[in-house]
Coordinates of C-alpha atoms in Angstrom, one line a residue:
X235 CA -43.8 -22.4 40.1
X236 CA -41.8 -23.0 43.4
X237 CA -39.1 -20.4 42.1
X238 CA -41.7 -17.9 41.2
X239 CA -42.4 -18.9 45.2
X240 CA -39.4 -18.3 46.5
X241 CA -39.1 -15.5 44.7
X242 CA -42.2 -14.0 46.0
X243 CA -41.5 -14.7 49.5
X244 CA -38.0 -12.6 49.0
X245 CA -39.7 -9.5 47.8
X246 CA -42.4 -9.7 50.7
X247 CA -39.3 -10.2 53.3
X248 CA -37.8 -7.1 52.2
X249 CA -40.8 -5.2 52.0
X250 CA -41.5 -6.4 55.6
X251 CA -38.0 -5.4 56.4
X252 CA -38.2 -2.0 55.1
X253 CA -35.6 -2.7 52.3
X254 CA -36.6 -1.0 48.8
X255 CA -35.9 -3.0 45.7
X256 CA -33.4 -0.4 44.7
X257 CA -31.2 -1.0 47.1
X258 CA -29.9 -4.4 45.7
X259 CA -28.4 -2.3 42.9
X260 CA -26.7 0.5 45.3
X261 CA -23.3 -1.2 44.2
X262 CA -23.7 -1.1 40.8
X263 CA -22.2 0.7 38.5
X264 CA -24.1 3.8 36.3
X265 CA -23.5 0.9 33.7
X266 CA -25.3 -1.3 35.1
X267 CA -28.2 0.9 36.3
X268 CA -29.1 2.1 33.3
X269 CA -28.9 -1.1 31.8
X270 CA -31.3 -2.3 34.5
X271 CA -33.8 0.6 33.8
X272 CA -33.7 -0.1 29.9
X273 CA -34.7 -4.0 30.8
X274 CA -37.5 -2.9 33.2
X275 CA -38.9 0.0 30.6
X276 CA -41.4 -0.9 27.8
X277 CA -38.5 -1.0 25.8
X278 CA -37.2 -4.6 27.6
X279 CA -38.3 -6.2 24.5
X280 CA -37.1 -3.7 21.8
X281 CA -34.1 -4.9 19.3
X282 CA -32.1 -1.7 20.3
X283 CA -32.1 -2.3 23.6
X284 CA -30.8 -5.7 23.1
X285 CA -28.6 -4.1 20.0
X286 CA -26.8 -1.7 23.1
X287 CA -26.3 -4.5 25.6
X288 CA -25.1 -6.5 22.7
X289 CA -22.3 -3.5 21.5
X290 CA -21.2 -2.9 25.3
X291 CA -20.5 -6.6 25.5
X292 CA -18.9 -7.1 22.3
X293 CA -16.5 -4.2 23.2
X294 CA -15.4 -5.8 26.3
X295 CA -14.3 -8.9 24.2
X296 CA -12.6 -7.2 21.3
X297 CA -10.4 -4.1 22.5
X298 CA -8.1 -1.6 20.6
X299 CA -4.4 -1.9 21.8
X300 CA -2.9 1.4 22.6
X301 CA 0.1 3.0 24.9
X302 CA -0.6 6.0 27.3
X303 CA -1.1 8.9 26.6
X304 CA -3.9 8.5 24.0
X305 CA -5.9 10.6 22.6
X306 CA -8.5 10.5 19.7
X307 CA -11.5 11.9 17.9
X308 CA -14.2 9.9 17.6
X309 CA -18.0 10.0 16.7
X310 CA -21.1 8.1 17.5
X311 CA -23.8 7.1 15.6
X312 CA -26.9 7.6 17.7
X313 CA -29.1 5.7 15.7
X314 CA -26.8 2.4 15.8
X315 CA -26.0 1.2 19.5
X316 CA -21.8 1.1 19.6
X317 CA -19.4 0.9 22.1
X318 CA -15.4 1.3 22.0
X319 CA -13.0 -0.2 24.0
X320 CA -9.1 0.2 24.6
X321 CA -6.7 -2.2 26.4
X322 CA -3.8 -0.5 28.1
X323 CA -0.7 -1.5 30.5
X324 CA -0.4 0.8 33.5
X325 CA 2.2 1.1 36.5
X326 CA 1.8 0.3 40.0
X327 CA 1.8 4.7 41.4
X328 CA 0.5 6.0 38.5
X329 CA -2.5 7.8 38.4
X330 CA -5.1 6.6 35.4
X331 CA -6.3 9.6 34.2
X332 CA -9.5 9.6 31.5
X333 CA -11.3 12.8 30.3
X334 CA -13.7 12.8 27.3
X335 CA -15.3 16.1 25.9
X336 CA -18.0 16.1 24.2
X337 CA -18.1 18.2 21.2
X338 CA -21.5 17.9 19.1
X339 CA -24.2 16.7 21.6
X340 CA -23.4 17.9 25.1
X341 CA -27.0 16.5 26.5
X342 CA -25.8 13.2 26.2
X343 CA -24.8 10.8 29.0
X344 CA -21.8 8.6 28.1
X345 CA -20.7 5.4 30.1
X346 CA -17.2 5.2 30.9
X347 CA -16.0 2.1 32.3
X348 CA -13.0 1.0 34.1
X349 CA -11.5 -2.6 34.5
X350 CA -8.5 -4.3 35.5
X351 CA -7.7 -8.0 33.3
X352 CA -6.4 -10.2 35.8
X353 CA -4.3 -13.0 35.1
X354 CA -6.5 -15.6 33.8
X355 CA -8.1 -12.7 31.5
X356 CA -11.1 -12.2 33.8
X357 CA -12.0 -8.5 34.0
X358 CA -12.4 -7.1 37.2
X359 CA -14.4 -3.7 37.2
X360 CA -13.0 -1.2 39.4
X361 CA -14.4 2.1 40.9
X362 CA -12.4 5.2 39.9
X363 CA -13.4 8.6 41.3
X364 CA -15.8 10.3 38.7
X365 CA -16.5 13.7 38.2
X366 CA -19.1 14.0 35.3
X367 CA -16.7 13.2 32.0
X368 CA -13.9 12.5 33.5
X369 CA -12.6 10.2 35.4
X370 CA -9.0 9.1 38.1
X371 CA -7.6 5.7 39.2
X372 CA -4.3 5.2 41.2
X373 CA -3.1 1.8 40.0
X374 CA -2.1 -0.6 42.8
X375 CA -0.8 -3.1 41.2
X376 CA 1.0 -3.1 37.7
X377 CA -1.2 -4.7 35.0
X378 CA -3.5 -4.3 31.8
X379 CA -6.5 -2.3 32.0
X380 CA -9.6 -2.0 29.6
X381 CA -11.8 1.2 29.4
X382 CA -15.2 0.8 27.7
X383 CA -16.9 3.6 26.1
X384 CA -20.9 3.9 25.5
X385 CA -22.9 6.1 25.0
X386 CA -26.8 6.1 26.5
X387 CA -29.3 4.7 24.0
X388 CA -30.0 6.6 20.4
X389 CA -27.4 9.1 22.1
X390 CA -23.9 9.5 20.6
X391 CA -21.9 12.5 18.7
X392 CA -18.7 13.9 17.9
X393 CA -16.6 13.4 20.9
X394 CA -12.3 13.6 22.2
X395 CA -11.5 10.7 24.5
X396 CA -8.5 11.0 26.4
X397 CA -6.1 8.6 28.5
X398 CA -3.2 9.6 30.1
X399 CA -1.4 9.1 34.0
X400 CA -0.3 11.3 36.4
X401 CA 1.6 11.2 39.6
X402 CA 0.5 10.4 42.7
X403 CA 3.2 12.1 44.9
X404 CA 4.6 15.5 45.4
X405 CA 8.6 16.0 44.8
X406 CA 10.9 15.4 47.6
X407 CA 12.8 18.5 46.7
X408 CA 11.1 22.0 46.0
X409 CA 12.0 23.4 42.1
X410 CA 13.0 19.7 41.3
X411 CA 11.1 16.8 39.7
X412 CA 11.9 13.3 38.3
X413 CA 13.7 14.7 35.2
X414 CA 16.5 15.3 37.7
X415 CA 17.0 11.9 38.9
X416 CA 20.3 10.8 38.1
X417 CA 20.3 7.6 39.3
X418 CA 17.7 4.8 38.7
X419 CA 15.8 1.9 40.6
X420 CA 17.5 -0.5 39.4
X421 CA 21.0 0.3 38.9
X422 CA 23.9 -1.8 39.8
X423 CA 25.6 -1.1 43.3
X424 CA 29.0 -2.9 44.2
X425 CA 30.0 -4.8 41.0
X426 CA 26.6 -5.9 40.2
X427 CA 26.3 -7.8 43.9
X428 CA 23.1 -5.9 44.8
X429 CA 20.6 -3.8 42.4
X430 CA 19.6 0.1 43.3
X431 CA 16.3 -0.1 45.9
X432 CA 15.7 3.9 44.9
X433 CA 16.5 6.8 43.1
X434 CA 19.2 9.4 43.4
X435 CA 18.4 13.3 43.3
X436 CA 21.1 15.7 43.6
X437 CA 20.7 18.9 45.4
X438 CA 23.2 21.5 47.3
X439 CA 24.2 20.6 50.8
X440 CA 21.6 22.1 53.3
X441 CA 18.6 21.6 50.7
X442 CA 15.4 20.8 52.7
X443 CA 14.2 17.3 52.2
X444 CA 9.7 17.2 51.7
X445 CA 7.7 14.9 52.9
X446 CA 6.3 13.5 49.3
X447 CA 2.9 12.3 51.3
X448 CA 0.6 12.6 54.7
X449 CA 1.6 9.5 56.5
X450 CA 3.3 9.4 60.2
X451 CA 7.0 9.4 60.8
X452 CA 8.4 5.6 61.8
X453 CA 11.5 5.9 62.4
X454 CA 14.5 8.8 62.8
X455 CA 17.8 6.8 62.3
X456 CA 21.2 6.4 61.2
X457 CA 23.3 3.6 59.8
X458 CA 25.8 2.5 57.9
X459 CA 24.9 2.4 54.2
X460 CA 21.7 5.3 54.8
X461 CA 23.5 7.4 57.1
X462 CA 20.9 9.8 58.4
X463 CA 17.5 8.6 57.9
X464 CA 14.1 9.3 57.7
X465 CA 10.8 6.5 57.4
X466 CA 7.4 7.7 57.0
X467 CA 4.4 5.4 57.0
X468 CA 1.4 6.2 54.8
X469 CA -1.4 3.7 54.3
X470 CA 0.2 0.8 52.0
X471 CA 3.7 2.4 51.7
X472 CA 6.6 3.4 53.1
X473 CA 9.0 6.1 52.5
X474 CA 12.4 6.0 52.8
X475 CA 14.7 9.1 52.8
X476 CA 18.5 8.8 53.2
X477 CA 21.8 10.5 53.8
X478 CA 20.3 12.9 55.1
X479 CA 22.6 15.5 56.6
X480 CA 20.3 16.8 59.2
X481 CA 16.8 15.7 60.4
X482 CA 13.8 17.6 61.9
X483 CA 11.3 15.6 62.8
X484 CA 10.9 12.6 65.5
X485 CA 9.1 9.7 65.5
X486 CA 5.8 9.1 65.8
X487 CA 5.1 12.8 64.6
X488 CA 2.5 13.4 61.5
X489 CA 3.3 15.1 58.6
X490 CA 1.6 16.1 55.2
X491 CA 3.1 16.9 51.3
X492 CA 5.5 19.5 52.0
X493 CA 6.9 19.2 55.2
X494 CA 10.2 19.5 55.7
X495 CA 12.0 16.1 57.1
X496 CA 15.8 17.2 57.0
X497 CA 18.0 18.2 54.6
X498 CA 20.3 17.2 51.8
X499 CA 23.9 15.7 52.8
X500 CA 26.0 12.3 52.1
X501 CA 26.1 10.5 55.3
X502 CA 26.6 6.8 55.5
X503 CA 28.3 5.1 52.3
X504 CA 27.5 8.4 50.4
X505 CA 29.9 10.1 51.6
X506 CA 32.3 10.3 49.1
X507 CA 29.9 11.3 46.6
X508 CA 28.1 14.4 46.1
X509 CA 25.4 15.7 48.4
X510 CA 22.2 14.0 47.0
X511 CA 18.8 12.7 48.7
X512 CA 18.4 8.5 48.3
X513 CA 14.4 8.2 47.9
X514 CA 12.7 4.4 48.3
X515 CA 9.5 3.4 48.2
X516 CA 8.2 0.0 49.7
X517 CA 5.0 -1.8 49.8
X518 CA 4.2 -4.2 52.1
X519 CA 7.0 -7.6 52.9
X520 CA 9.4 -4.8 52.4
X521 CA 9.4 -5.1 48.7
X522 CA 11.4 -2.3 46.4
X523 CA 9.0 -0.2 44.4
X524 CA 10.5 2.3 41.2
X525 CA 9.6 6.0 42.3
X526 CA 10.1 7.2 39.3
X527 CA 6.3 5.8 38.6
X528 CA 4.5 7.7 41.2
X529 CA 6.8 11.2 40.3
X530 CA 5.9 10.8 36.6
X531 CA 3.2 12.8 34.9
X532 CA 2.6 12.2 31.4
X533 CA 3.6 14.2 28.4
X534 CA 0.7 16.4 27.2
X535 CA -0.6 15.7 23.7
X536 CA -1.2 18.1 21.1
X537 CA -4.9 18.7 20.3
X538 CA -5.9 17.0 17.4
X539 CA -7.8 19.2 14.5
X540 CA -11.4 19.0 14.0
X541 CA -11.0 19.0 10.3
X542 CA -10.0 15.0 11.2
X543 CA -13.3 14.4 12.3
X544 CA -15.1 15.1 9.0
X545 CA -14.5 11.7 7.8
X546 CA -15.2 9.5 11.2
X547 CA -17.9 6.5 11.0
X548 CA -17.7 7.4 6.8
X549 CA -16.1 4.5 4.1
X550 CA -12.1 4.6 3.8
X551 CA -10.3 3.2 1.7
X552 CA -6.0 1.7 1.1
X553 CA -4.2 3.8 -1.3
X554 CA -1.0 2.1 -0.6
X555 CA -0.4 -1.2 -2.9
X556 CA 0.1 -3.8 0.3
X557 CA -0.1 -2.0 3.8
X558 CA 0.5 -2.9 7.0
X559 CA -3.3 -3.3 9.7
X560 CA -1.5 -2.8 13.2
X561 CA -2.5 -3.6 17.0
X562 CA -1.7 -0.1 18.4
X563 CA -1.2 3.4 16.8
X564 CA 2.5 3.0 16.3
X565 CA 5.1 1.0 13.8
X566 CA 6.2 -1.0 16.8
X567 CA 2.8 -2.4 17.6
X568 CA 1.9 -6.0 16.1
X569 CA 0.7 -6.3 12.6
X570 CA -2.6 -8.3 12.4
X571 CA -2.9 -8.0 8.5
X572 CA -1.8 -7.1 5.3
X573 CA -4.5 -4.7 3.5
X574 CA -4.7 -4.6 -0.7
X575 CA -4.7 -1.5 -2.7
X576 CA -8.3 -0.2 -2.3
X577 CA -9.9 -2.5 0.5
X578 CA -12.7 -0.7 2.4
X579 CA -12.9 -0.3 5.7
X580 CA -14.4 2.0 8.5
X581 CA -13.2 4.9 9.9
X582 CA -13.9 4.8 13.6
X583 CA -11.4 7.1 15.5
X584 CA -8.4 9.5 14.3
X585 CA -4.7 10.4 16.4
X586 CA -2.1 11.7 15.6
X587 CA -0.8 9.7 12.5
X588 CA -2.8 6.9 12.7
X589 CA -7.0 5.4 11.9
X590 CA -8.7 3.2 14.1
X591 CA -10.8 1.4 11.4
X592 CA -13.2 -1.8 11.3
X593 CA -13.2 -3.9 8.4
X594 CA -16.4 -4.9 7.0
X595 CA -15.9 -8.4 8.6
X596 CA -15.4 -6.6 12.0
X597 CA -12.0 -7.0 12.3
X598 CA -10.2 -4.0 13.8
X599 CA -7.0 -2.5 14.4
X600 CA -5.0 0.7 13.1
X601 CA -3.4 2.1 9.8
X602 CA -1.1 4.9 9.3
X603 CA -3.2 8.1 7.9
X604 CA -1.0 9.0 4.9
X605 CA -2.1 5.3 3.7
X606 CA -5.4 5.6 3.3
X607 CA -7.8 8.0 1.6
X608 CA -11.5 8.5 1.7
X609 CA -14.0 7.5 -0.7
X610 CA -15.4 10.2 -2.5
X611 CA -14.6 10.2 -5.4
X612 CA -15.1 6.6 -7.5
X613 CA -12.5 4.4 -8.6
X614 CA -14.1 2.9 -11.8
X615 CA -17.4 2.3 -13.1
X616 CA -19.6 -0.5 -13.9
X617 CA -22.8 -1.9 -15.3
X618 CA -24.5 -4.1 -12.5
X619 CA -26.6 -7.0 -14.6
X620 CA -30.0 -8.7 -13.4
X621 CA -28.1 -11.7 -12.7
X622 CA -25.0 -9.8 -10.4
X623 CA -24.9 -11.3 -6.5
X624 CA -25.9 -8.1 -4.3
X625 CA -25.5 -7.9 -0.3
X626 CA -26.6 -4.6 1.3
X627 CA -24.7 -5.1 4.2
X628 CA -21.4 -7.2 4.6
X629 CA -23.4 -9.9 6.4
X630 CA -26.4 -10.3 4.7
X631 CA -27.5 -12.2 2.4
X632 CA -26.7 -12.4 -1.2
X633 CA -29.9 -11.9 -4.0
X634 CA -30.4 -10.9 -7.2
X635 CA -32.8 -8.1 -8.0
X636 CA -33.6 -6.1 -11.4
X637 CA -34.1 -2.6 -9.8
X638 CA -30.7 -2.1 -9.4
X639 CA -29.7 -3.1 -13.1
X640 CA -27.6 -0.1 -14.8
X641 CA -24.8 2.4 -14.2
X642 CA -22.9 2.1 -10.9
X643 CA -19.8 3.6 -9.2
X644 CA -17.2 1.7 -7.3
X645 CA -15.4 2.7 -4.8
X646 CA -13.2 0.1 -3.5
X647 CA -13.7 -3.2 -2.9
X648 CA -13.3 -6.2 0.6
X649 CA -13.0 -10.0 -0.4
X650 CA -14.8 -10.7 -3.6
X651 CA -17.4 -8.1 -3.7
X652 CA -16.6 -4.5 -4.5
X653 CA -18.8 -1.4 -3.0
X654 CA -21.2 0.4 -5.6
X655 CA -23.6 3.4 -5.8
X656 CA -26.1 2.1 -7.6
X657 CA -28.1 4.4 -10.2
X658 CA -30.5 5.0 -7.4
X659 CA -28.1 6.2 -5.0
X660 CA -28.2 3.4 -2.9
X661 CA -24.8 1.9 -1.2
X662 CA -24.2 -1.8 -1.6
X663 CA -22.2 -4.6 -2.1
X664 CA -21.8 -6.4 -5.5
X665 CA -20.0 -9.4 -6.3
X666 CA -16.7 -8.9 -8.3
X667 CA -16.5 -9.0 -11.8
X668 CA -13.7 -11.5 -11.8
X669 CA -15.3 -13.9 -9.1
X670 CA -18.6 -14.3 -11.2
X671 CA -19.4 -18.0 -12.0
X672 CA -22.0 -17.0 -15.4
X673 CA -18.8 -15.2 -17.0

């Protein structure tokens, strides 16, 4: 009673004060929102609601492994709350790109979350710039990332998520981009006694030098191992552009993508190589940053057919004898298991290759394509007895029940139970032959 107290005296203050209820949840997220609105409805106390919350949460614990870019089809159930999520690394000046086009049901609203995993494997949600479907991030710092994917309640549909990066800075030299950097961050520099702070792009003597981004020039110099050089200050970072055999701008003056700082030479300890423009990039403290990151757009990926998509959220099944269940689309991502000839197992998303499944114990990951098959046609049949051990869903419970005595199909199996069309046409699982105690 003295919360419910406090409580009221909180809501009068604020109505007192002018201050409507909705604006405690201005900072939330869409997520969030709706969630709200679903908990406040007459439907606070249905099981769907609580089914959704449930699926968005469960996604956030249990993510797909993948490498950008990504792309896949897959489809939505509307009338059972799901969620998808994927866990990906990202670099510090690359762009987060994420588009998702819907293909069946374009009335539907779908939830697209952002978050960064922080070092003790807290996720941190994080505020990209959204327009409608898609969605952009520049990535501060390097680190995993987890994108959640939900569709609103008894919404869903055939749908092409996308994940990709993009740069986050013009080139410094016009008809050039990072594919002709010849010489990496990174790279050793006088016997190995100091490491490359930059990248190298050669050009012809005279070649104008672009500002890369808006920012304010620092500082016009010249020294010893730079020669000419130019510093331009933009929010968190600084540019550094060297050996420079002219420059045309002072400092203190502003600049924006484009402009032209100098041009092209080999002063300072360049110059008895080539003409070529030294680029740097540093953050705050002075610390080194790889350009190549923030220059770099990703390769585009081929669109994937919409014959794949006839099988999604349908019964799969191994066709190989032992097969490999991996982390990530790719044969260099982890194996998790070893999958039997004819296991079972849902068929969740399709790329190029590769299956994101869920095995009937939830357990999730990816298989190569030309190792499985569907499951329309049967594998065997059997004669299901009164006394057989019958679950109609992986997790329920096991009973025994006359009406579905007589001829069923099989069409794989998972653990000790196999998975039958009964006589009636009803889908369920019945314990193995082999595994029965009464034989």
């Amino acid at each position: 009673m003295k919360n419910l107290s406090l409580y009221a005296l909180v809501f009068l203050s604020l109505s007192c004060q002018g201050t409507k209820i909705e604006q405690l949840f201005s900072s939330a997220s869409p997520y969030d929102k709706y969630l709200h609105d679903l908990k406040s409805s007459t439907l606070k106390n249905n099981s769907l609601v609580k089914d959704w919350e449930a699926a968005g949460e469960q996604a956030l614990a249990d993510s797909n492994s993948v490498e950008l870019p990504y792309k896949e089809l897959t489809q939505f159930d509307p009338a059972a709350p799901e969620a998808a999520s994927f866990l990906f690394s990202a670099r510090e000046g690359q762009e987060i790109t994420i588009n998702l086009k819907l293909l069946s049901d374009t009335s539907a609203i779908w939830f697209i979350d952002l978050f960064k995993v922080n070092g003790s494997g807290d996720l941190e949600q994080l505020k990209p710039e959204r327009n409608e479907n898609a969605s952009r991030y520049p990535v501060g710092s390097e680190g995993k990332f987890l994108l959640r994917l939900q569709p609103e309640l008894l919404k869903g549909g055939l749908v092409e998520l996308s994940i990709s990066y993009a740069s986050t800075l013009s080139f410094p030299l016009l008809e050039k981009s990072y594919l002709n950097i010849a010489s990496f961050f990174g790279d050793s520099r006088e016997g190995g006694r100091r490491k490359h702070e930059g990248v190298d792009i050669f050009a012809a003597r005279g070649t104008p030098v672009l500002a890369v981004s808006e920012g304010r020039v620092s500082r016009v110099g010249n020294n010893r191992l730079g020669g000419k050089t130019v510093r331009v200050s933009s929010g968190r970072y600084s540019y550094y552009y060297a050996h420079l055999d002219s420059q045309v701008v002072s400092a203190g003056s502003k600049v924006k993508p484009g402009d032209t700082l100098g041009t092209v030479g080999n002063t300072g300890n360049a110059r008895t190589t080539a003409p070529h423009l030294h680029f740097g990039i540093y953050a705050p403290g002075w610390k080194s940053l790889d350009p190549l990151h923030f220059f770099q757009d990703a390769p585009e990926l081929a669109d994937l057919p919409m014959a794949d998509s006839v099988f999604l959220n349908n019964w799969g099944r191994v066709k190989g004898e032992l097969v490999n269940l991996r982390q990530g689309p790719s044969t260099r991502s982890l194996v998790l298991d070893k999958l039997g000839r004819q296991e079972v197992f849902r068929i969740e998303g399709k790329t190029a290759g590769w299956l994101r499944i869920r095995l009937p114990d939830h357990r999730k990951g990816f298989l190569a394509s030309n190792l499985a098959e569907d499951i329309e046609s049967p594998l065997d049949k059997r004669t299901l007895q009164d006394s057989d051990w019958l679950k109609v869903n992986w997790w329920s419970s096991e009973f025994q029940h006359p009406s579905f005595s007589g001829k069923a199909e099989v069409f794989g199996s998972f653990g000790q139970f196999d998975l039958v069309t009964a006589a009636n046409g009803i889908q369920l699982w019945v314990k193995n032959q082999a595994d029965r105690t009464d034989l």
